[in-house]
Coordinates of C-alpha atoms in Angstrom, one line a residue:
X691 CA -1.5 -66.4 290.7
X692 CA 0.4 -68.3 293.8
X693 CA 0.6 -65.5 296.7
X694 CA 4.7 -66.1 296.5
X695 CA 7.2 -67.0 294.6
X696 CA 6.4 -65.7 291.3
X697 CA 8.6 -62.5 291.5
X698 CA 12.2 -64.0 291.8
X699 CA 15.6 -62.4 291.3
X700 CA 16.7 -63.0 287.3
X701 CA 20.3 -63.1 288.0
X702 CA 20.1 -66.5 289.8
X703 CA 16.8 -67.4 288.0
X704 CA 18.1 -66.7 284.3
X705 CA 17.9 -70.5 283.3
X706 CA 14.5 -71.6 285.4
X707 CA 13.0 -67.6 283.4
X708 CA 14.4 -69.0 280.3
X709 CA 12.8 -72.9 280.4
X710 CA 9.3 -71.2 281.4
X711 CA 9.6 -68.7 278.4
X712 CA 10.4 -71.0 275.9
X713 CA 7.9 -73.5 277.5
X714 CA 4.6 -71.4 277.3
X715 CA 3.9 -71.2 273.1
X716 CA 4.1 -75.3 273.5
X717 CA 2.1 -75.6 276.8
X718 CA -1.0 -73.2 275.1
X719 CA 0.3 -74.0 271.2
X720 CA -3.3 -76.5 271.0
X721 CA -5.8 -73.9 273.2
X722 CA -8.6 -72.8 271.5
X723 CA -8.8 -68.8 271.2
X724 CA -11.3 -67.2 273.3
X725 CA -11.5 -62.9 273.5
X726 CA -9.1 -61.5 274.5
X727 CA -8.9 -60.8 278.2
X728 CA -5.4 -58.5 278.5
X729 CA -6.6 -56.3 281.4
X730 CA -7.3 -59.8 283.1
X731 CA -3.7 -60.6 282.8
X732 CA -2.6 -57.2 284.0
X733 CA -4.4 -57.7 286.9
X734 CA -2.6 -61.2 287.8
X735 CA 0.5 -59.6 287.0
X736 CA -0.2 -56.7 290.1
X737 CA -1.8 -59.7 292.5
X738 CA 2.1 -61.3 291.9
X739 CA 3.9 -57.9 292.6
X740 CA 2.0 -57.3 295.9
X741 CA 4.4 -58.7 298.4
X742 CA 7.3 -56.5 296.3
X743 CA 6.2 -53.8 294.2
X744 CA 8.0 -53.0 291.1
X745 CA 6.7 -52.8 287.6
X746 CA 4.0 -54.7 284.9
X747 CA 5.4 -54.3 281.3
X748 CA 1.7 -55.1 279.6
X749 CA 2.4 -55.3 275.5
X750 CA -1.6 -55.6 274.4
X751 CA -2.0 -56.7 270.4
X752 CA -5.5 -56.1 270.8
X753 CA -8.8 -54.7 272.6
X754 CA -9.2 -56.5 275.5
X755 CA -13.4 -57.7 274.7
X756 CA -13.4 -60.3 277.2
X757 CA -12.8 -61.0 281.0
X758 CA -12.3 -58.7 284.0
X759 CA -13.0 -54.7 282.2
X760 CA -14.0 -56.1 279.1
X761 CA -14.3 -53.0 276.2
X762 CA -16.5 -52.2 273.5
X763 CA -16.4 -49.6 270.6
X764 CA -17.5 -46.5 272.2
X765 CA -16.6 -44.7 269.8
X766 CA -18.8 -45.8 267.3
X767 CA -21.7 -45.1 269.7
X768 CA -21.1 -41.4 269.4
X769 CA -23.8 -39.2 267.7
X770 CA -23.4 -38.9 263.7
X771 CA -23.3 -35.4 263.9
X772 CA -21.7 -32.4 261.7
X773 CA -18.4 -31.1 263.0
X774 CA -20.2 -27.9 264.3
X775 CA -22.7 -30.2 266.7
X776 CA -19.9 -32.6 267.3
X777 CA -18.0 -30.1 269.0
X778 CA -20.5 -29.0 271.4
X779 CA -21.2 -32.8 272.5
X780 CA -19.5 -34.1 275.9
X781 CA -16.6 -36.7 275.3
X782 CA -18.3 -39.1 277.3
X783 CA -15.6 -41.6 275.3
X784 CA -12.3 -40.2 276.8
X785 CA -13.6 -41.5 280.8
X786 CA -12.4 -44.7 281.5
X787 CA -15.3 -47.3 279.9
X788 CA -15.2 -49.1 283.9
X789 CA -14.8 -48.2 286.8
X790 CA -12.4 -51.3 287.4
X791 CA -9.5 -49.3 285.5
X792 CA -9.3 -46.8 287.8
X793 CA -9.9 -49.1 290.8
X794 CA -7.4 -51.6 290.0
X795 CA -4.7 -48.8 289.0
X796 CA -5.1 -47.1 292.7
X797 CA -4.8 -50.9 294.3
X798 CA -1.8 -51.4 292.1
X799 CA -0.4 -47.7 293.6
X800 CA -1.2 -48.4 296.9
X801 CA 1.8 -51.8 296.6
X802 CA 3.6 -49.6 295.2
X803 CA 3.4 -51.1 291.5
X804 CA 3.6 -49.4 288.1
X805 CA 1.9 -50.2 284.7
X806 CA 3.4 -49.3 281.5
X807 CA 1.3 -50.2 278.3
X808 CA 2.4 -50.7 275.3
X809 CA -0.3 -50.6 272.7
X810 CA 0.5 -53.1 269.5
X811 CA -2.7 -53.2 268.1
X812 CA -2.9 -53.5 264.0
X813 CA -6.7 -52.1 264.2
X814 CA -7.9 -48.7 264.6
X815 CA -9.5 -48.4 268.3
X816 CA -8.6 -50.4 271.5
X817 CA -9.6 -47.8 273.9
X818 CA -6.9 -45.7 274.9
X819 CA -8.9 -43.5 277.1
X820 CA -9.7 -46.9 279.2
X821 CA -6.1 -48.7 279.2
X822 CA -4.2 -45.5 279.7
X823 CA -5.9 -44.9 283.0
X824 CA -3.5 -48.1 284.3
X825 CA -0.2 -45.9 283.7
X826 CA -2.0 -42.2 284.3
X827 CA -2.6 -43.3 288.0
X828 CA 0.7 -45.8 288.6
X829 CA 2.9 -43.4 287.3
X830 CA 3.8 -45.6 284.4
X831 CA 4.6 -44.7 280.7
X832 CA 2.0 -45.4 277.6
X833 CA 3.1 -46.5 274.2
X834 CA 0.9 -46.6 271.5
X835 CA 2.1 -47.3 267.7
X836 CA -0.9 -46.5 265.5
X837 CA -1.5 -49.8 263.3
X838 CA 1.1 -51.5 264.4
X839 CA 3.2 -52.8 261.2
X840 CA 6.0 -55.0 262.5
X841 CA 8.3 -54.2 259.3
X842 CA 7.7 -50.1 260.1
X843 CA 7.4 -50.4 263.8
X844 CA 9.8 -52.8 265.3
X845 CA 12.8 -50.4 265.2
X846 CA 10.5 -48.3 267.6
X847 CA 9.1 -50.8 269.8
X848 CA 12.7 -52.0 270.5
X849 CA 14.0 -48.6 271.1
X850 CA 11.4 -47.6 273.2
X851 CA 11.2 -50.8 275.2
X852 CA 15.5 -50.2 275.9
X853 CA 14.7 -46.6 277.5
X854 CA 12.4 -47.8 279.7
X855 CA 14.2 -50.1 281.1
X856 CA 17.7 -48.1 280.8
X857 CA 16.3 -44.2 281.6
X858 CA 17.0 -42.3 285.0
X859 CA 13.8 -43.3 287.1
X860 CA 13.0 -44.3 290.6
X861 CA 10.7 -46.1 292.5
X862 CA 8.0 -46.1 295.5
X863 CA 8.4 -42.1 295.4
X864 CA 6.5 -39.5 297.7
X865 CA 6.4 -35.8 296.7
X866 CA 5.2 -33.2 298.3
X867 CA 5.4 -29.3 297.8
X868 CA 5.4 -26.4 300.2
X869 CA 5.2 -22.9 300.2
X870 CA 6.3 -19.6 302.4
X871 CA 3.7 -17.4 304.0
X872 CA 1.1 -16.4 301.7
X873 CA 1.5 -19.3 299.3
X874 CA -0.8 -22.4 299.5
X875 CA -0.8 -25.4 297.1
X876 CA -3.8 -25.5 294.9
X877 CA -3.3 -28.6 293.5
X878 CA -1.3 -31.4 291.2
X879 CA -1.2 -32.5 287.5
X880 CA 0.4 -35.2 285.9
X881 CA 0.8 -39.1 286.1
X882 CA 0.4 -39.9 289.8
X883 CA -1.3 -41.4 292.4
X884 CA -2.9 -39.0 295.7
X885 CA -4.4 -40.5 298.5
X886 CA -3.6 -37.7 301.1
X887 CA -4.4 -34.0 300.8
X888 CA -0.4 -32.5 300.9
X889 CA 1.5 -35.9 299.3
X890 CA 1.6 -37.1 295.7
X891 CA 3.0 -40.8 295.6
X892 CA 4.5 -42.2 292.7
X893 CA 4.9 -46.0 292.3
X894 CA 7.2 -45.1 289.7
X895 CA 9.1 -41.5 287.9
X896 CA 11.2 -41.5 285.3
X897 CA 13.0 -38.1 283.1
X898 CA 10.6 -38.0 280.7
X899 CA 7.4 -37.2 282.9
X900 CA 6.8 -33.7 285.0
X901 CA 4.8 -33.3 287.5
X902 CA 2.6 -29.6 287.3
X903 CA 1.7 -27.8 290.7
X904 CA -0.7 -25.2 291.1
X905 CA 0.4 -22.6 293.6
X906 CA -2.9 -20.3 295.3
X907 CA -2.7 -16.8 297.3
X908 CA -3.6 -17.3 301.0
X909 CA -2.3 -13.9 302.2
X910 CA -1.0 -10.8 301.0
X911 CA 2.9 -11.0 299.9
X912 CA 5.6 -8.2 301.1
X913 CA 6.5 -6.3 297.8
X914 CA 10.1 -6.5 297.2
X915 CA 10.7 -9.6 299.3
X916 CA 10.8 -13.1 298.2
X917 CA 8.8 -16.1 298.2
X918 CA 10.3 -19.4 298.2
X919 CA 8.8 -23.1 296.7
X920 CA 10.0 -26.8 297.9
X921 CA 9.8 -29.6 296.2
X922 CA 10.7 -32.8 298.4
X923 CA 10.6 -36.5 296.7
X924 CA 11.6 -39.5 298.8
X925 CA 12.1 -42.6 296.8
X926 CA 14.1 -45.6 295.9
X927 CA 16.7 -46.0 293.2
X928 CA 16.6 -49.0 291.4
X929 CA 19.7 -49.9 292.6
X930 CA 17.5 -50.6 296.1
X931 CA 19.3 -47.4 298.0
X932 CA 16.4 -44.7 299.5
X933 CA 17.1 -41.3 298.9
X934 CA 15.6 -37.5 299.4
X935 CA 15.8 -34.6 297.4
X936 CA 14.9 -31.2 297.5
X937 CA 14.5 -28.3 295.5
X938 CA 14.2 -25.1 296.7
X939 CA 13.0 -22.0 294.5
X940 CA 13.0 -18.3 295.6
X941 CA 11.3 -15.8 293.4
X942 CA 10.9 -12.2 294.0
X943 CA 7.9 -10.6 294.6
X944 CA 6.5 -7.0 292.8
X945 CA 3.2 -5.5 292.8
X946 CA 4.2 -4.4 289.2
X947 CA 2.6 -5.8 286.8
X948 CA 4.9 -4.9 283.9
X949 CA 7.6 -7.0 286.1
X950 CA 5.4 -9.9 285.7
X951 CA 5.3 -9.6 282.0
X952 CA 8.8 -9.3 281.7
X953 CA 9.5 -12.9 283.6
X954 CA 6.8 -14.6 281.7
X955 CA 7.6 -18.7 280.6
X956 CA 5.4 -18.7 277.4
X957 CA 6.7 -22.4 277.6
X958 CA 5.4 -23.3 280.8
X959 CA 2.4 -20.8 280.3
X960 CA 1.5 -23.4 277.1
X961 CA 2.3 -26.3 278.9
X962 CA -0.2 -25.2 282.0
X963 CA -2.6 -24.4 279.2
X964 CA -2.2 -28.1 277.5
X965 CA -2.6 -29.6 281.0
X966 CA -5.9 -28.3 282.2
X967 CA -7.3 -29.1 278.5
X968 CA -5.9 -32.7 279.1
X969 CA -7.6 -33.0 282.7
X970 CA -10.6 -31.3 281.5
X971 CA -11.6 -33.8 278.6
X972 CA -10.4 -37.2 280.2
X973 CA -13.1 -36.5 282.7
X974 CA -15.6 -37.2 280.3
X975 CA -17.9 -34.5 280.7
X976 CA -16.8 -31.8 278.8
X977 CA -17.4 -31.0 275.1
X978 CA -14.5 -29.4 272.7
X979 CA -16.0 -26.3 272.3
X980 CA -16.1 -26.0 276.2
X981 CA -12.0 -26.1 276.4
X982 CA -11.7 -24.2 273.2
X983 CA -13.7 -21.3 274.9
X984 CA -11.3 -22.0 278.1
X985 CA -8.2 -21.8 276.3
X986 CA -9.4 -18.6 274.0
X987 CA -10.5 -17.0 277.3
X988 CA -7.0 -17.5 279.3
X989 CA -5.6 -16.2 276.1
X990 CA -7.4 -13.4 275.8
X991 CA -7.8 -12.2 279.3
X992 CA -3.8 -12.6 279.7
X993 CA -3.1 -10.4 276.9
X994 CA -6.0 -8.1 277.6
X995 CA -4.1 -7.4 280.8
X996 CA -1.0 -6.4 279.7
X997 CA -2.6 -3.8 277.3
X998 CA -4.7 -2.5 280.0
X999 CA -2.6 -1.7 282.7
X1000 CA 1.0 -1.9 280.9
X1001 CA 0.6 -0.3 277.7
X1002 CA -2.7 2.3 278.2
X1003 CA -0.8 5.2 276.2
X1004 CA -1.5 3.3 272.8
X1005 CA -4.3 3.0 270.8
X1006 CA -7.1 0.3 271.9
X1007 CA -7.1 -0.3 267.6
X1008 CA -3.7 -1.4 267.7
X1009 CA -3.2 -5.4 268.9
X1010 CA -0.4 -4.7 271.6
X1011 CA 1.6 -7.9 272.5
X1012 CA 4.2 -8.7 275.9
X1013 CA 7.8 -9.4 274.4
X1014 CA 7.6 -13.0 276.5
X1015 CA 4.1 -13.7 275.2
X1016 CA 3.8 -12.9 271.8
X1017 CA 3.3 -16.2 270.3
X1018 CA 0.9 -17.2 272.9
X1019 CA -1.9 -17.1 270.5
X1020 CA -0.3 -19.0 268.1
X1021 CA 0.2 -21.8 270.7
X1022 CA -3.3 -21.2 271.7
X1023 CA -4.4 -21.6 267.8
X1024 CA -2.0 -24.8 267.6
X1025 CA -3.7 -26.2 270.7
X1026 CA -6.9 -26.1 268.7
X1027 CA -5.5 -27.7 265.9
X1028 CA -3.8 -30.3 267.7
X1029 CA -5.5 -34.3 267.9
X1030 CA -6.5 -33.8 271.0
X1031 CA -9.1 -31.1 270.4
X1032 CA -9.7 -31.2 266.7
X1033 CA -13.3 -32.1 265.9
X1034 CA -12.0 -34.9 263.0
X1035 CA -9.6 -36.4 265.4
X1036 CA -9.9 -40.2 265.8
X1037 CA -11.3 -40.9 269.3
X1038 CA -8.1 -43.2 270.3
X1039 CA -5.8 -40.7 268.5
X1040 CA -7.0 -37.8 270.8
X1041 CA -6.8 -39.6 274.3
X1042 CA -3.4 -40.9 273.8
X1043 CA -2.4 -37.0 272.4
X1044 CA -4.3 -36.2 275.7
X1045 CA -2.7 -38.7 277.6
X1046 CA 0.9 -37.4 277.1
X1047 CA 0.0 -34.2 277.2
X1048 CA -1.2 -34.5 280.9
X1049 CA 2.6 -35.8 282.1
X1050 CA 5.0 -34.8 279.6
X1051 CA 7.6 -32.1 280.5
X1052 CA 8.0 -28.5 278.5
X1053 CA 10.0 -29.6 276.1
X1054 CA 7.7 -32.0 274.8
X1055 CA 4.6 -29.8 275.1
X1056 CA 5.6 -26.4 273.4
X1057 CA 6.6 -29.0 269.3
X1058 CA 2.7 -30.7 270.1
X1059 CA 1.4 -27.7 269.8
X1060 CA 3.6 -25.9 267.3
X1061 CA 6.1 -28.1 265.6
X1062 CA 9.4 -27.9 264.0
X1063 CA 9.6 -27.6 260.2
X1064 CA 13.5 -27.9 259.2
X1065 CA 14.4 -27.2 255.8
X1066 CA 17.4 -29.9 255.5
X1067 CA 18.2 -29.5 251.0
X1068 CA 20.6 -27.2 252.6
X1069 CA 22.1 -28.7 255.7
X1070 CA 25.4 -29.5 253.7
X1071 CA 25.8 -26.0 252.6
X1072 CA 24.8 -24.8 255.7
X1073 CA 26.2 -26.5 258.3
X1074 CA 29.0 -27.8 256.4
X1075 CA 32.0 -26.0 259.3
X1076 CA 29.8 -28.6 261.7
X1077 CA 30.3 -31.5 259.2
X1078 CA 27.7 -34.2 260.8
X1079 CA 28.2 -33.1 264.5
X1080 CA 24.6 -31.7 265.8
X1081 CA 24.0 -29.4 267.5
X1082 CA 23.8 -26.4 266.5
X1083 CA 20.4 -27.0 264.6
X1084 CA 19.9 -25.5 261.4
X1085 CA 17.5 -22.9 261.4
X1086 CA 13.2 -23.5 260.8
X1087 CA 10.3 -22.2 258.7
X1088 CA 6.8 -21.2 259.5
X1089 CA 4.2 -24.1 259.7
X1090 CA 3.1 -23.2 256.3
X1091 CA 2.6 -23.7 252.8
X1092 CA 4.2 -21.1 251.4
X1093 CA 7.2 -21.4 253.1
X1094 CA 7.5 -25.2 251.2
X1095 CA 10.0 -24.9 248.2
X1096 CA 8.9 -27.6 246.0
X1097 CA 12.8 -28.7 245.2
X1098 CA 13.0 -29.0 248.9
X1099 CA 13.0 -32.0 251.6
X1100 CA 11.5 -31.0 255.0
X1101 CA 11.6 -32.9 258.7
X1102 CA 9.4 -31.8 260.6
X1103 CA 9.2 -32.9 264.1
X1104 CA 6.8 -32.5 266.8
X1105 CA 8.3 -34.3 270.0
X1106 CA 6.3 -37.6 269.0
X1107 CA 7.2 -38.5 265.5
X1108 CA 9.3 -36.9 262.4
X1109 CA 7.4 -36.4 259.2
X1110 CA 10.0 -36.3 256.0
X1111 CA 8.3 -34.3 252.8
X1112 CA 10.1 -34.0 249.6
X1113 CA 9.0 -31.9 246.8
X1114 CA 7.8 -32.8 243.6
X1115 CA 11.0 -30.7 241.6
X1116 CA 13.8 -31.9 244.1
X1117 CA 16.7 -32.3 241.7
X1118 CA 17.5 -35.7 240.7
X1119 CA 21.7 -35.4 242.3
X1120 CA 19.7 -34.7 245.7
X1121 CA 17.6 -37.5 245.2
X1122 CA 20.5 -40.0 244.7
X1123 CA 22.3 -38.8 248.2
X1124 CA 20.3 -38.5 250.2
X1125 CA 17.6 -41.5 249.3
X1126 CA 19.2 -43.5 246.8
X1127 CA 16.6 -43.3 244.8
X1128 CA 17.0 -41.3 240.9
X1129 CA 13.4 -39.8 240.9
X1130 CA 10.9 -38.5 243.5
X1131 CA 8.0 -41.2 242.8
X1132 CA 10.9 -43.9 242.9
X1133 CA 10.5 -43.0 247.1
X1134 CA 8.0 -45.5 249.3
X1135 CA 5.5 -43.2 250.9
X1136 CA 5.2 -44.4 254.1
X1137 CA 8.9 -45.3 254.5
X1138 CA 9.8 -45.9 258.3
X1139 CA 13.7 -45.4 258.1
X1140 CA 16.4 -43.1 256.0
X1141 CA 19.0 -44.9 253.7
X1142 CA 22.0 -44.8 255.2
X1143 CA 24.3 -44.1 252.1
X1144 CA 28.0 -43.3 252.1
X1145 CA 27.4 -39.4 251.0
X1146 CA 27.7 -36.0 252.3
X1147 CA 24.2 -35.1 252.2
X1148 CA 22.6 -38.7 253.8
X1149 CA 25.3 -38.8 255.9
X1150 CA 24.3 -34.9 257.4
X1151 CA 20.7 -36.2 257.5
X1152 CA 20.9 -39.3 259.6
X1153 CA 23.2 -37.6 262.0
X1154 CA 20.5 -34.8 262.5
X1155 CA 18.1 -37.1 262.6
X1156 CA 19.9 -38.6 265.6
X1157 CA 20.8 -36.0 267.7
X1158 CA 16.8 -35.2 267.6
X1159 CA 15.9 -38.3 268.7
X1160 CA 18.4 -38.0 271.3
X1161 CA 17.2 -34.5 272.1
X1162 CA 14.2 -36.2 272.5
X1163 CA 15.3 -39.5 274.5
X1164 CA 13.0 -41.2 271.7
X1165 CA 13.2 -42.6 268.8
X1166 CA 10.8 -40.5 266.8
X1167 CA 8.6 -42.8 264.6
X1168 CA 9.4 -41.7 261.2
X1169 CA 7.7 -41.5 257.8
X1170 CA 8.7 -40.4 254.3
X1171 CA 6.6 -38.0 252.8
X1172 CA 6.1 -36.8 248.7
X1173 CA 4.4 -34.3 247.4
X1174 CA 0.9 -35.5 245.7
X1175 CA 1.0 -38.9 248.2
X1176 CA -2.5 -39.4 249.8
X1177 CA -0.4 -39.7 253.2
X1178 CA 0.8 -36.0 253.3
X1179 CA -2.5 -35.1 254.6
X1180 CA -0.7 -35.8 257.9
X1181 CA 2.0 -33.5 257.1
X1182 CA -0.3 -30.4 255.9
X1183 CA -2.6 -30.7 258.9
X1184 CA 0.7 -29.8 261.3
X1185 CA 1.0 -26.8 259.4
X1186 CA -0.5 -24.6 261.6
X1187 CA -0.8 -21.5 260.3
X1188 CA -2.6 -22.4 257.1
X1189 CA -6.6 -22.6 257.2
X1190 CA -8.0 -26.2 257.1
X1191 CA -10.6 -27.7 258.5
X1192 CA -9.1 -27.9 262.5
X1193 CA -9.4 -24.0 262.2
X1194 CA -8.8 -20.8 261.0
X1195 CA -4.9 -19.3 259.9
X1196 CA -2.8 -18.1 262.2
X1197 CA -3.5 -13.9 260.6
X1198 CA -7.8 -14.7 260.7
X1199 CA -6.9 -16.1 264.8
X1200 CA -5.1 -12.9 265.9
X1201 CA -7.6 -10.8 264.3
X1202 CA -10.1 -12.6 266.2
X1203 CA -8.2 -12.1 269.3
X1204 CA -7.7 -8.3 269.0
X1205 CA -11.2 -8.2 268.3
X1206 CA -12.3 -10.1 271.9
X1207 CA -10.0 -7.6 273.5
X1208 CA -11.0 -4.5 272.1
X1209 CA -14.9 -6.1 273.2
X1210 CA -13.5 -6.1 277.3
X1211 CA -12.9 -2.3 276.6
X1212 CA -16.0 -1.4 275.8

């Protein structure tokens, strides 16, 4: 591109933008197709922001197989292998496929510019692991909308594309933690850019990323004092104005144990858990089985732990469990379960699970792992003082079959998408409020939106729908689900406390895991 001038203000450019825009499909309307060369584009899109910085909004409809960091099917190169053998192989796949991803994203960080890519593609594999390296390093956002259907997906794409231009987010950021006497930083994880040792810089942060930090002991710690944690950032609003701010965290120290226990964040335990597994398997080198062993052994060595030196008085045959942690290995079992370490897991579906698990704050890493299952066939009886105001949500079931009525609808909702099922014996009245239809087979598997109908119970439905997508500051890609469709595979493999092939049930995993720690006493 020209070294200037192609970066100019819209409010007094609006007309001369416009022209060009409308210009382009004419100027090219007679050029013959060649491959696809997206990353290629990218790239002059960060040569024009050098003098400025700001941000490259690259919507990709395809892989990109030709040009600068051309891609190939890698994942068709793997090994046809069992699912036993195919855990134990390295994911060579989920590295980026050139070296010039990773180069040009740390170039594009250094002018302080940010990539966000939006992945449009109406085939199967475009290389996520590859692409996604652009916004990992620059701090940007990825969105990916498995084949992409314009009539299912627009509503999504649009929403999506609004937040991340309207969202709470700054620019040109540098962060940097520090620590009292006796505490050190170990190190970062999340979607950043590092170039020095102590500072994290950000080309771009927005409220729907968090950034993880390892703390290390350097020292012994005074019991009964405190130890205190800042967090500075230094960046730019994108109103131009530079601002600081600091956190400051002081936590109490104890050399007892049982304290520890008490204070435990299962949440942020989980999401620390999903992080390393994330940064583990985009390097490339290591195999399933390897973070599966990882996770298990965190799991068990935590709980193994309390029962040792917090609750020696009981029996070593009975499975003891910290009030703060006792679904920890349920989380652990639905991190096994999840795309991102399932051995039947499409290759591009597992990096971009991956992907946002490495950046995405608690709240969004605890439903990955273990989602929500609401039973709403009841939310007018139930919340009928609330009428249609949300929250207070109504309450959830266990990820399991059993727990499905079959003349019941169920959302469930996992942070990324919202899966509707409706049972087979759903009584015809409920039918007509809620999806206007008269019998279940009447309803479009695959459906992307609810009926908005003037009734009670559609009425409660598509106002809880929205408050979860607000909850969410998403818009939840949404499918309807009925029983005996093909598609509710989907919906059965979230359910994870049920055997299937990801993995054993939830009862079979805890016996497992009292069985590894009753091994360490021995």
């Amino acid at each position: 591109p020209l070294p200037a001038g192609m970066a100019v203000p819209l409010e007094r450019n609006r007309e001369a933008v416009d022209a060009v825009l409308k210009q382009i499909p004419e100027m090219f309307a007679n050029n013959r197709h060649g491959a696809p060369a997206g990353t290629a584009a990218v790239k002059a899109c960060v040569e024009a922001l050098k003098p400025v910085g700001g941000r490259v909004l690259a919507f990709m409809g395809t892989q990109p197989t030709g040009g600068l960091g051309k891609l190939s099917n890698r994942a068709a190169q793997a090994p046809n292998v069992g699912a036993k053998e195919a855990e134990k192989e390295p994911l060579k796949y989920l590295a980026p496929a050139d070296k010039i991803y990773t180069k040009m994203a740390t170039e594009a960080a250094e002018y302080q510019v940010a990539i966000d890519v939006f992945l449009l593609a109406p085939s199967q594999y475009v290389d996520v692991a590859s692409l996604g390296t652009l916004p990992r390093i620059t701090g940007g956002s990825l969105y990916r909308y498995p084949a992409f259907n314009t009539q299912l997906d627009f509503a999504q794409l649009h929403n999506d594309l609004r937040w991340n231009v309207q969202r709470p987010q700054g620019l040109e950021a540098v962060m940097r933690v520090r620590a009292s006497n006796g505490l050190g930083v170990a190190d970062y994880g999340g979607f950043y850019c590092k170039r020095t040792p102590t500072d994290v810089d950000l080309p771009a942060l927005d409220c729907d990323k968090a950034i993880m930090c390892n703390m290390r002991y350097e020292e012994r710690l005074n019991d009964g004092g405190e130890a205190y944690v800042q967090c500075a950032l230094l960046y730019t609003t994108v109103r131009g104005e530079r601002r600081i701010r600091v956190h400051t965290m002081a936590m109490p120290i104890t050399s007892v144990l049982g304290n520890v226990f008490r204070a435990a964040d299962l949440e942020a335990q989980t999401c620390d858990m999903i992080r390393k597994v994330s940064a583990r398997l985009l390097g490339g080198s290591a195999s399933i089985q390897n973070v599966k062993d990882q996770t298990i052994t965190t799991t068990v060595n935590t709980l193994y732990a309390y029962r040792k030196f917090c609750a020696s008085n009981n029996s070593t045959g009975q499975l003891i469990l910290p009030e703060g942690l006792k679904v920890l290995p349920l989380y652990c079992l639905g991190l096994h379960k999840s795309p991102g370490m399932r051995s039947d897991a499409h290759a591009d579906d597992r990096a971009a699970w991956l992907l946002n698990g490495l950046c995405s704050p608690v709240k969004m890493c605890v439903p990955s792992v273990y989602p929500r299952n609401f039973p709403v066939h009841r939310l007018v009886d139930e919340c009928a003082a609330q009428g249609t105001e949300f929250p207070p949500l109504p309450p959830v079931t266990w990820l399991s079959a059993e727990k499905l009525e079959q003349d019941g609808v169920y959302v469930l909702e996992d942070a990324r998408e919202l899966l509707v099922w409706v049972g087979r014996q759903v009584p015809d009245a409920v039918l007509r409020e809620t999806f206007g239809v008269d019998h279940v087979d009447h309803i479009h598997s695959n459906a992307a939106a609810l009926k908005q109908l003037d009734t009670p119970r559609s009425k409660s439905l598509n106002a809880f729908v929205n408050c979860m997508r607000r909850m969410r500051s998403g818009y939840l890609r949404t499918r309807i689900l009925r029983r005996g469709d093909p598609a509710e595979a989907h919906f059965y493999a979230k359910l994870t406390e049920d055997r299937n092939i990801a993995g054993m049930s939830y009862v079979d995993f805890l016996c497992h895991v009292h069985r590894l720690i009753q091994n360490k006493f021995q």
